[in-house]
Amino acid sequence: MASSTPPGVLMLGTGEYTTGWVGKAADSDKSTGVVALVCLDLRRRGKIGRLAMCGTNGPKLPAIRAHMRQALGVYEGIDPSAVETFPADDVVDREAYKGAVATLKKGDAAIIFTPDDTHFDIAMACIAKGVHVMITKPPVKTLDEHNALAAAAREAGVLCVIEVHKRFDPIYRDARDRIQQLGSFSFFQAYMSQPKHQLDTFKAWAGRSSDISYYLNSHHVDFHEWCCAGKARPERVVALCSTGVAEKRLGRPCEDTISLSVSWRTLADGALGHALYTSSWVAPKADVHSQQRWFYMGQKGEVTVDQAHRGYSVCTDEGGFGSVNPLFWKPTPSDGKFVGQACYGYVSFEAFVDAAAALNAKTTSLAACDRDLPTLNTTAGATAILEAGRP
């Protein structure tokens, strides 16, 4: 039966991108978090019903809730107390997601922002419950797991997408559309970084369950695959790395910088192209939290984008000089209200929630979602590149 009731949403993961809490307010452009604030605003707008959040360490939850009250309670109409939390405050449970997922109903939605090596099991549990799923990038670390998740979602008739917000950046989207007119693919180069103090935030998993390529290269590998979808395919991957900083900081093997050199072949004429995707988490502190830039060359033209610098800078006594990008995320209140609804960091989640509601109401189809959203059915190439690129 079609449903017009807004889906309940379970946020899985309580870290920086969800809540802005990393043992303290995050020292980044995401001190408010993104996922929880977006979901609370979507709830205020009537697009989400019940809202819950699940971590693994209950004793951390009181501090996280206090941070959310302080950071998010400043916005008119935003009520952080509406978020139910799992597990209980006195429980540490690495499989707490199972109990939280059990409280969901068929047609509800789950948003997974947890360590990379946990995505598969959590997503499978959600799909088995008939729940629509959004997974942060990378969705999984192997092509086998990617295809298994896609097959399970198709069998269950639920949506399973990747949270790749760059697809909703108006500049990236316009660039992707212009690239379609530039002939066969020839060359692509991307660089993305984070400052080395982020290794302290990621110390629980960096170099253990995942690496900097899965974490950051996943952004532009997905974007490039989206640009070339149906026109070219990757054929060969060579990975290179640099080491020294992360190993000393973490006390274990961990790459500082990873570059993936990928050969591509155009399907129509067999022309060869190649791409170089580089990511690093040992950059110095700079005017932006993350350097992000890329260059695309087709046989009929080229495109250059510096995502981090939009011609807008701010300088304060406390924070110094910074280049800001409110097109991605705007937590600064406007007359007491949260007004980031047009940010592509917000639109990515709203598009998923809207699609889940439309599927429940039977006003759209999974085939339409494959056309319009980064579903597991349409993104296997990126996972294949990232898996092949483990140094």
mmCIF file of C-alpha atoms in Angstrom, residues 165 172 202:
data_model
loop_
_atom_site.group_PDB
_atom_site.id
_atom_site.type_symbol
_atom_site.label_atom_id
_atom_site.label_comp_id
_atom_site.label_asym_id
_atom_site.label_seq_id
_atom_site.Cartn_x
_atom_site.Cartn_y
_atom_site.Cartn_z
ATOM 1 C CA HIS A 165 27.282 15.695 -2.385
ATOM 2 C CA TYR A 172 30.326 20.509 -10.547
ATOM 3 C CA PHE A 202 40.553 9.613 12.642
#
